[in-house]
CSV table of C-alpha atoms and ligand atoms in Angstrom, one decimal:
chain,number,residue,atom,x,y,z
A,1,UNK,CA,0.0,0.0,0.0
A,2,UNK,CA,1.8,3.5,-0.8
A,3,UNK,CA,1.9,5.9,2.0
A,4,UNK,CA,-0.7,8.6,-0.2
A,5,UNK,CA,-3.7,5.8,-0.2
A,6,UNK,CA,-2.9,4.8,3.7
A,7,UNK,CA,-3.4,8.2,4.4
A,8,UNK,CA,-7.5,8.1,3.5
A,9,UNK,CA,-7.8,4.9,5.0
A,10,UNK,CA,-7.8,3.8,8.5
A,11,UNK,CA,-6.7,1.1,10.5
A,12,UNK,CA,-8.5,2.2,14.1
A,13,UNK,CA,-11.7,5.1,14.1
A,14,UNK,CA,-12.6,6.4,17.6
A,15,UNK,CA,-15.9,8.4,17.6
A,16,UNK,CA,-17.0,10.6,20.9
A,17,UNK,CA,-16.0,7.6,23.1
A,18,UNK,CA,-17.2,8.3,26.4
A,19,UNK,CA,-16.7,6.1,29.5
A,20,UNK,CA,-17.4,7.2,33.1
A,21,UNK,CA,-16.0,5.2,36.3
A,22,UNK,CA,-18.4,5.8,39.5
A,23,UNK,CA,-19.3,8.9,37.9
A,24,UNK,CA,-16.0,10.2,37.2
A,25,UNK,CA,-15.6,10.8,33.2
A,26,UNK,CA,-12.0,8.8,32.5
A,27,UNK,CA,-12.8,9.3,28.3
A,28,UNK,CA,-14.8,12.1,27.6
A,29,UNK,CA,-15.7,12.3,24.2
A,30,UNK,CA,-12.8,11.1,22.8
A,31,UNK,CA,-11.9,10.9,18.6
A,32,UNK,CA,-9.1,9.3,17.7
A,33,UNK,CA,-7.7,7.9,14.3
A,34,UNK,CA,-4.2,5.5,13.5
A,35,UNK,CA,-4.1,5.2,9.8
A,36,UNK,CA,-2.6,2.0,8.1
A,37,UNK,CA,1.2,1.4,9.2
A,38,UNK,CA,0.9,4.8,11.2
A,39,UNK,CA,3.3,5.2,14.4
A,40,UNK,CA,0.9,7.0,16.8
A,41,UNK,CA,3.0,8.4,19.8
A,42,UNK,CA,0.4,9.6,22.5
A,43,UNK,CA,1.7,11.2,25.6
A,44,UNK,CA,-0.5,12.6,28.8
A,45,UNK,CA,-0.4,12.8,32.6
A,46,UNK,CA,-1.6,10.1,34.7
A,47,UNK,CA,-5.0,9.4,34.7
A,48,UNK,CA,-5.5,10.8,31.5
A,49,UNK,CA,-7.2,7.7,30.2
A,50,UNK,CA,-4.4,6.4,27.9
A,51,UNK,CA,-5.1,3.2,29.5
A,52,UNK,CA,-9.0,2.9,29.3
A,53,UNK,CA,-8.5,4.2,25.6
A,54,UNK,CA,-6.7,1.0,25.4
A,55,UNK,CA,-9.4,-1.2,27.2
A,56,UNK,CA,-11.7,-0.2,25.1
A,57,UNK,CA,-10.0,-0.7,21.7
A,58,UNK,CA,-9.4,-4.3,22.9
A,59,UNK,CA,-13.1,-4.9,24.2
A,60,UNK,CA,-11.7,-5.0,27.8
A,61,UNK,CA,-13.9,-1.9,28.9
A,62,UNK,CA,-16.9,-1.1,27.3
A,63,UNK,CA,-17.4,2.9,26.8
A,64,UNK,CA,-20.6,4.4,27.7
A,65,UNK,CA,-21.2,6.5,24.3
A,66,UNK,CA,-19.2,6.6,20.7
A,67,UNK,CA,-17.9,4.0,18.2
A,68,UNK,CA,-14.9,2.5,17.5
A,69,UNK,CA,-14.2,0.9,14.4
A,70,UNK,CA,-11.0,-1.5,13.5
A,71,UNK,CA,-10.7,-0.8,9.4
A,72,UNK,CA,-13.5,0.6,8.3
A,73,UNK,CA,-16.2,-2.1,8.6
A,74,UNK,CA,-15.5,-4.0,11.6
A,75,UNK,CA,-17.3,-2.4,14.6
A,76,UNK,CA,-15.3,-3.5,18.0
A,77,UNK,CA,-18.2,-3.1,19.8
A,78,UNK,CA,-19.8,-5.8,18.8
A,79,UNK,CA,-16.8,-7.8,19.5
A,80,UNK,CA,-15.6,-9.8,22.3
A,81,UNK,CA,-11.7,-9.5,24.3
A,82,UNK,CA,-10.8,-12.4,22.8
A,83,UNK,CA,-11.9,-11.9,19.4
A,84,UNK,CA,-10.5,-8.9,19.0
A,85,UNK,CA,-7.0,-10.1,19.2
A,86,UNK,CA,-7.5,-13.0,17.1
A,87,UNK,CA,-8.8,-10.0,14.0
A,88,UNK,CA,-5.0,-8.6,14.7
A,89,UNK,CA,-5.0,-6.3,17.6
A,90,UNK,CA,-2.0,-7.3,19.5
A,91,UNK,CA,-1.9,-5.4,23.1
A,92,UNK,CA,1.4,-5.2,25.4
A,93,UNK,CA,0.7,-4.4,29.0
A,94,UNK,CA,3.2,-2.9,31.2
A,95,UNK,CA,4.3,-5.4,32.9
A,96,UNK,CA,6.0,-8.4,30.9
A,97,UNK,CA,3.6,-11.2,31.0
A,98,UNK,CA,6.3,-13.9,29.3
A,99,UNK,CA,6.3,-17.3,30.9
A,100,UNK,CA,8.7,-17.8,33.1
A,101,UNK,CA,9.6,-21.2,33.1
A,102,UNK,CA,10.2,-21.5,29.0
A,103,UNK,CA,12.5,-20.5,27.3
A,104,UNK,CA,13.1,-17.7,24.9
A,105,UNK,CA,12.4,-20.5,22.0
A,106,UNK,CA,9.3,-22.1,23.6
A,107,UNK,CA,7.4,-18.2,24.4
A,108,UNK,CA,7.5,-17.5,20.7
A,109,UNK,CA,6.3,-20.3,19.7
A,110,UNK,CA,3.6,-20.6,22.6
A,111,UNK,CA,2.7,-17.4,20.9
A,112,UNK,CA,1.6,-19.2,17.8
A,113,UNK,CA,-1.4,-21.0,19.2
A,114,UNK,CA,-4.4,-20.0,19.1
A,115,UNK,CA,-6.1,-21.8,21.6
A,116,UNK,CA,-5.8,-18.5,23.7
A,117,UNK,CA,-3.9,-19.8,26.2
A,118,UNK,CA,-1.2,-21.7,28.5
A,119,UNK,CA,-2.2,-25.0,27.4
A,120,UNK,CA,0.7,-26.5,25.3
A,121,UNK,CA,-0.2,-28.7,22.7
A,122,UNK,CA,2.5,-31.8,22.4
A,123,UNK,CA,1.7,-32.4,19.1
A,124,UNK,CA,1.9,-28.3,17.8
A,125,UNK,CA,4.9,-28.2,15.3
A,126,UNK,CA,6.2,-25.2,13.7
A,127,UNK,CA,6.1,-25.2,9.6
A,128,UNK,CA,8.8,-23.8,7.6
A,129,UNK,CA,6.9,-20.6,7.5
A,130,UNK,CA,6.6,-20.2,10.7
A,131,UNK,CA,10.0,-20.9,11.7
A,132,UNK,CA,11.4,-18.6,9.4
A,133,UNK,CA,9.2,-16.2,11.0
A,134,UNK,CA,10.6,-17.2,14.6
A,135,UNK,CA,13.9,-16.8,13.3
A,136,UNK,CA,13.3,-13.4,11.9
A,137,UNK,CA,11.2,-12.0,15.1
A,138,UNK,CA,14.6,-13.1,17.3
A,139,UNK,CA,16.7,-10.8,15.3
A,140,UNK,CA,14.2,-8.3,15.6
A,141,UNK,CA,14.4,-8.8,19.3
A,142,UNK,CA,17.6,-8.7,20.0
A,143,UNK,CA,17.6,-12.3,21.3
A,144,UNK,CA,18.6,-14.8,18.5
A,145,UNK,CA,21.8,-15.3,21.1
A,146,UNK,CA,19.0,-16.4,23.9
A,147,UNK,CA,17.0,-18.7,22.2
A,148,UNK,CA,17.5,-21.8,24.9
A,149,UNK,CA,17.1,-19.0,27.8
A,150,UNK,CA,14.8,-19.6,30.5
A,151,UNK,CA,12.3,-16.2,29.9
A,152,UNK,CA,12.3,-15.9,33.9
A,153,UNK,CA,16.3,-15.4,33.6
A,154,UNK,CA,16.0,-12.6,31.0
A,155,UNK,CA,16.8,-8.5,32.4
A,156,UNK,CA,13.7,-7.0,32.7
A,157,UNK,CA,14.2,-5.0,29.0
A,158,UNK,CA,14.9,-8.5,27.1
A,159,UNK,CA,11.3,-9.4,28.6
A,160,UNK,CA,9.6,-6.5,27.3
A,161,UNK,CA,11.0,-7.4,23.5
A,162,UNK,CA,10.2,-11.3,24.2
A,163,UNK,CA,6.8,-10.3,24.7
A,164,UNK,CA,6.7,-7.9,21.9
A,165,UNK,CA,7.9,-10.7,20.0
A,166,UNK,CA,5.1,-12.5,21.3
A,167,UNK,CA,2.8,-10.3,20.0
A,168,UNK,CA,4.7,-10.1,16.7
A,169,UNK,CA,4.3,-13.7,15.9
A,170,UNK,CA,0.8,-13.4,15.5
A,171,UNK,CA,1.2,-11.0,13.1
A,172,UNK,CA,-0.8,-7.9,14.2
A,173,UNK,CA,-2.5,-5.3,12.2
A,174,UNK,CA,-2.1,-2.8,14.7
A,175,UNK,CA,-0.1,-2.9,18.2
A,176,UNK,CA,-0.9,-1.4,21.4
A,177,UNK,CA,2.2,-0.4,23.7
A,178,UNK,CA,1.6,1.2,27.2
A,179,UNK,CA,4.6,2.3,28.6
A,180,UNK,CA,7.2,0.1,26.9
A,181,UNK,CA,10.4,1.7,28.3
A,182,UNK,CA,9.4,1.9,31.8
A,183,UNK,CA,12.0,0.8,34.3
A,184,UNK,CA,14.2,0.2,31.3
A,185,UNK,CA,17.6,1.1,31.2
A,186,UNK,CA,18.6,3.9,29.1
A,187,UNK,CA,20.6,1.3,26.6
A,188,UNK,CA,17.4,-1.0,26.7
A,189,UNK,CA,15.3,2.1,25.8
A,190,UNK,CA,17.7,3.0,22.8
A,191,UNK,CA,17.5,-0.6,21.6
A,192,UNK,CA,13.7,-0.6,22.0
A,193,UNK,CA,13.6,2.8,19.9
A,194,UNK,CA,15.3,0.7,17.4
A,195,UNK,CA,13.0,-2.4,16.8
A,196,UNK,CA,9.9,0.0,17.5
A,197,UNK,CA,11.6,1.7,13.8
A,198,UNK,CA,12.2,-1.6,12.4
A,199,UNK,CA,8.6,-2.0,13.0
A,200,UNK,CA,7.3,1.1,11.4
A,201,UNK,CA,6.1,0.6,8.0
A,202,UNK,CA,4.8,-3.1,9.1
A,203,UNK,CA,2.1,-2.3,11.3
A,204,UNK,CA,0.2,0.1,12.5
A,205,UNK,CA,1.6,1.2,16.1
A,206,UNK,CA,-0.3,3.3,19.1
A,207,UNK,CA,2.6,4.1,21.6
A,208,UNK,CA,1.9,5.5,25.0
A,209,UNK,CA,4.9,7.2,26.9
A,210,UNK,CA,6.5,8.9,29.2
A,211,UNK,CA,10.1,9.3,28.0
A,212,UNK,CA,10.3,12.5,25.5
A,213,UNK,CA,13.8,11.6,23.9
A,214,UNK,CA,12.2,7.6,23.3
A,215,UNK,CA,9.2,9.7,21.7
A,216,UNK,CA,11.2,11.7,19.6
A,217,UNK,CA,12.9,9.1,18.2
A,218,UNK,CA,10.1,6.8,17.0
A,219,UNK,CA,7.3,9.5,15.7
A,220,UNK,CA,7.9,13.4,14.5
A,221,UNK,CA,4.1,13.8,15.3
A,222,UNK,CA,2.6,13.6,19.5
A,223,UNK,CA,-0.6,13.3,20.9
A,224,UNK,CA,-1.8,14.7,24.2
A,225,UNK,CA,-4.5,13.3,25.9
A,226,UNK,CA,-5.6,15.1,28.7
A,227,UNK,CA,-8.7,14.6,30.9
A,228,UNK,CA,-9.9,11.7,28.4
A,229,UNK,CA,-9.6,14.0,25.2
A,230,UNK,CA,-7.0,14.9,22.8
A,231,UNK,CA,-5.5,18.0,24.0
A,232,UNK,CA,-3.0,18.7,21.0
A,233,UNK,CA,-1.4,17.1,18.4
A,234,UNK,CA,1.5,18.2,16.4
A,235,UNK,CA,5.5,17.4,16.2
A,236,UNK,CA,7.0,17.1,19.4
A,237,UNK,CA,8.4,20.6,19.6
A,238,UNK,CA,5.2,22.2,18.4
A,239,UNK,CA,3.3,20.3,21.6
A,240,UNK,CA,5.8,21.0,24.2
A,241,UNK,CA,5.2,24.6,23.4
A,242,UNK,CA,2.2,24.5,23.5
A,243,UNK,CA,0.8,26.8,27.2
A,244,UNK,CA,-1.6,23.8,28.0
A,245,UNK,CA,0.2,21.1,27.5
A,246,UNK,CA,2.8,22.3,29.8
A,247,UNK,CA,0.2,23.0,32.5
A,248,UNK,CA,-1.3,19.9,32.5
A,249,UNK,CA,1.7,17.8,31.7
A,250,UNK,CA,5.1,19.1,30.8
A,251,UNK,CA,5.3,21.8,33.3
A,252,UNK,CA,5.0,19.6,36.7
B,301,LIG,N1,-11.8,-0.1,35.7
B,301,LIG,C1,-11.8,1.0,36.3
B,301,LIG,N2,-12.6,1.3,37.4
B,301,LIG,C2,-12.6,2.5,38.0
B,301,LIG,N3,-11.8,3.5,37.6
B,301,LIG,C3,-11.0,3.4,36.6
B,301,LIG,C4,-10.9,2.1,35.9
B,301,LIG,N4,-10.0,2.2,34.8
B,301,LIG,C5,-9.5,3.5,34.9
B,301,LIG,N5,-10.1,4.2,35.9
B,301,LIG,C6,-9.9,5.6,36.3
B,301,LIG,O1,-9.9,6.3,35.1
B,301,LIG,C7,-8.9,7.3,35.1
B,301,LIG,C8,-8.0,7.2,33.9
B,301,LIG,O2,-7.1,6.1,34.1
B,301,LIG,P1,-6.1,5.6,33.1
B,301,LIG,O3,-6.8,5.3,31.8
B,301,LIG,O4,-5.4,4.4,33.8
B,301,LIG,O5,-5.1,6.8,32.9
B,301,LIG,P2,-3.6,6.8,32.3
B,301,LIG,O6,-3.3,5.5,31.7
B,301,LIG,O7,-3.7,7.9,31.3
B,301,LIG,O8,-2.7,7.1,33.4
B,301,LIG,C9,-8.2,7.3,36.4
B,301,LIG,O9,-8.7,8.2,37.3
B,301,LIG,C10,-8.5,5.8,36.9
B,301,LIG,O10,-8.5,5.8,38.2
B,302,LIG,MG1,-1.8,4.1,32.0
């Protein structure tokens, strides 16, 4: 697809999405759009609802008001958790979920069934596709040299990319990331900058963050949320310019 058609197309529609918590408005009217293999960097204090915008894509939370659409014909409301990750939305938490107890080599290939869960299947073998694919993702993530590794062994960084190899087994349309980088190191953080531009181009990517330089790297274009709306959008200079953006956010 060239970059001029992705741009009238879209690969996630938010419409007035509204979601209240014991009265208290965490989403409030909120319109958001990622188009096809778009890197969409949002940034926002806490409690800005980055988070619940993320339940709700993946069917976790269900908004009081608004629609939100995956392409342009699939309606995620009407859609279940686990059916929305199997139509290709791939979510990383902030914590590493890996498992533990298997090694670098058994996680990414866990990742390949579909049974949507822990279960292994002894008779689940990889075809040459597949492999190749495995192969590929562990360069990706920086752990080709870690393939026997127990996961629970790994620093906490080279469990963030295990999982986001995870996620990139199952080839995703679109990838969620809260808070990558947190509690990485600042080498981790560089390297994670890295795959996140490998990946650019290949999926379509919505990035929540805190770190401004691991921002700046990955996307030339921010959004703010604030109070569960978009506050400003614009290259990273442009929004940290910006007089509310700094009182809500930067300025504290
Ligand atoms: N499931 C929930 N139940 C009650 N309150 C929630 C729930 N999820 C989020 N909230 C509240 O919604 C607001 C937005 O939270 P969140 O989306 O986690 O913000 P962010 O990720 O931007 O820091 C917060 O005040 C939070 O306490
Ligand atoms: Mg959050």
């Amino acid at each position: 697809m060239s970059e001029v058609t992705d741009k009238f197309k879209t690969m996630l529609y938010l419409n007035g999405v509204s979601v209240s918590f014991d009265g208290f408005r965490a989403l409030n009217n909120l319109s958001i759009i990622v188009h096809p293999n778009e890197m969409l960097a949002i940034i926002g204090p806490n409690g800005a609802g980055k988070t619940t915008m993320m339940d709700i894509i993946t069917g976790k939370t269900r908004p009081d008001s608004g629609t939100v659409f995956f392409g342009s014909t699939i309606d995620l409301l009407r859609h279940k958790e686990a059916d929305i990750a199997q139509l290709g939305i791939g979510r990383k938490f902030q914590k590493p979920t890996v498992f533990e107890h298997l090694t670098v080599f058994e996680n990414l290939e866990l990742a390949l069934k579909t049974d949507k869960g822990v279960r292994r299947s002894m008779f689940f073998k990889l075809d040459s596709t597949q492999s190749d694919r495995l192969a590929e993702i562990l360069e990706t993530i920086h752990l080709s040299d870690s393939v026997s590794r127990m996961a629970g062994n790994l620093s906490h960084g080279q469990k963030q990319w295990l999982e986001i190899g995870m996620l990139l087994m199952q080839d995703p349309k679109l990838l969620l990331l809260d808070e990558p980088v947190a509690g990485m190191t600042d080498e981790e953080t560089a390297r994670t900058a890295e795959l996140f531009l490998t990946l650019k181009g290949k999926h379509s990517l919505m990035v929540v963050e805190h770190d401004m330089s691991f921002i700046r790297t990955i996307s030339e274009i921010v959004t703010v949320l604030c109070d569960g709306s978009v506050l400003a959008q614009g290259t990273l200079d442009e929004v940290q310019a910006d007089e509310r953006v700094i009182e809500v956010y930067l300025g504290r």
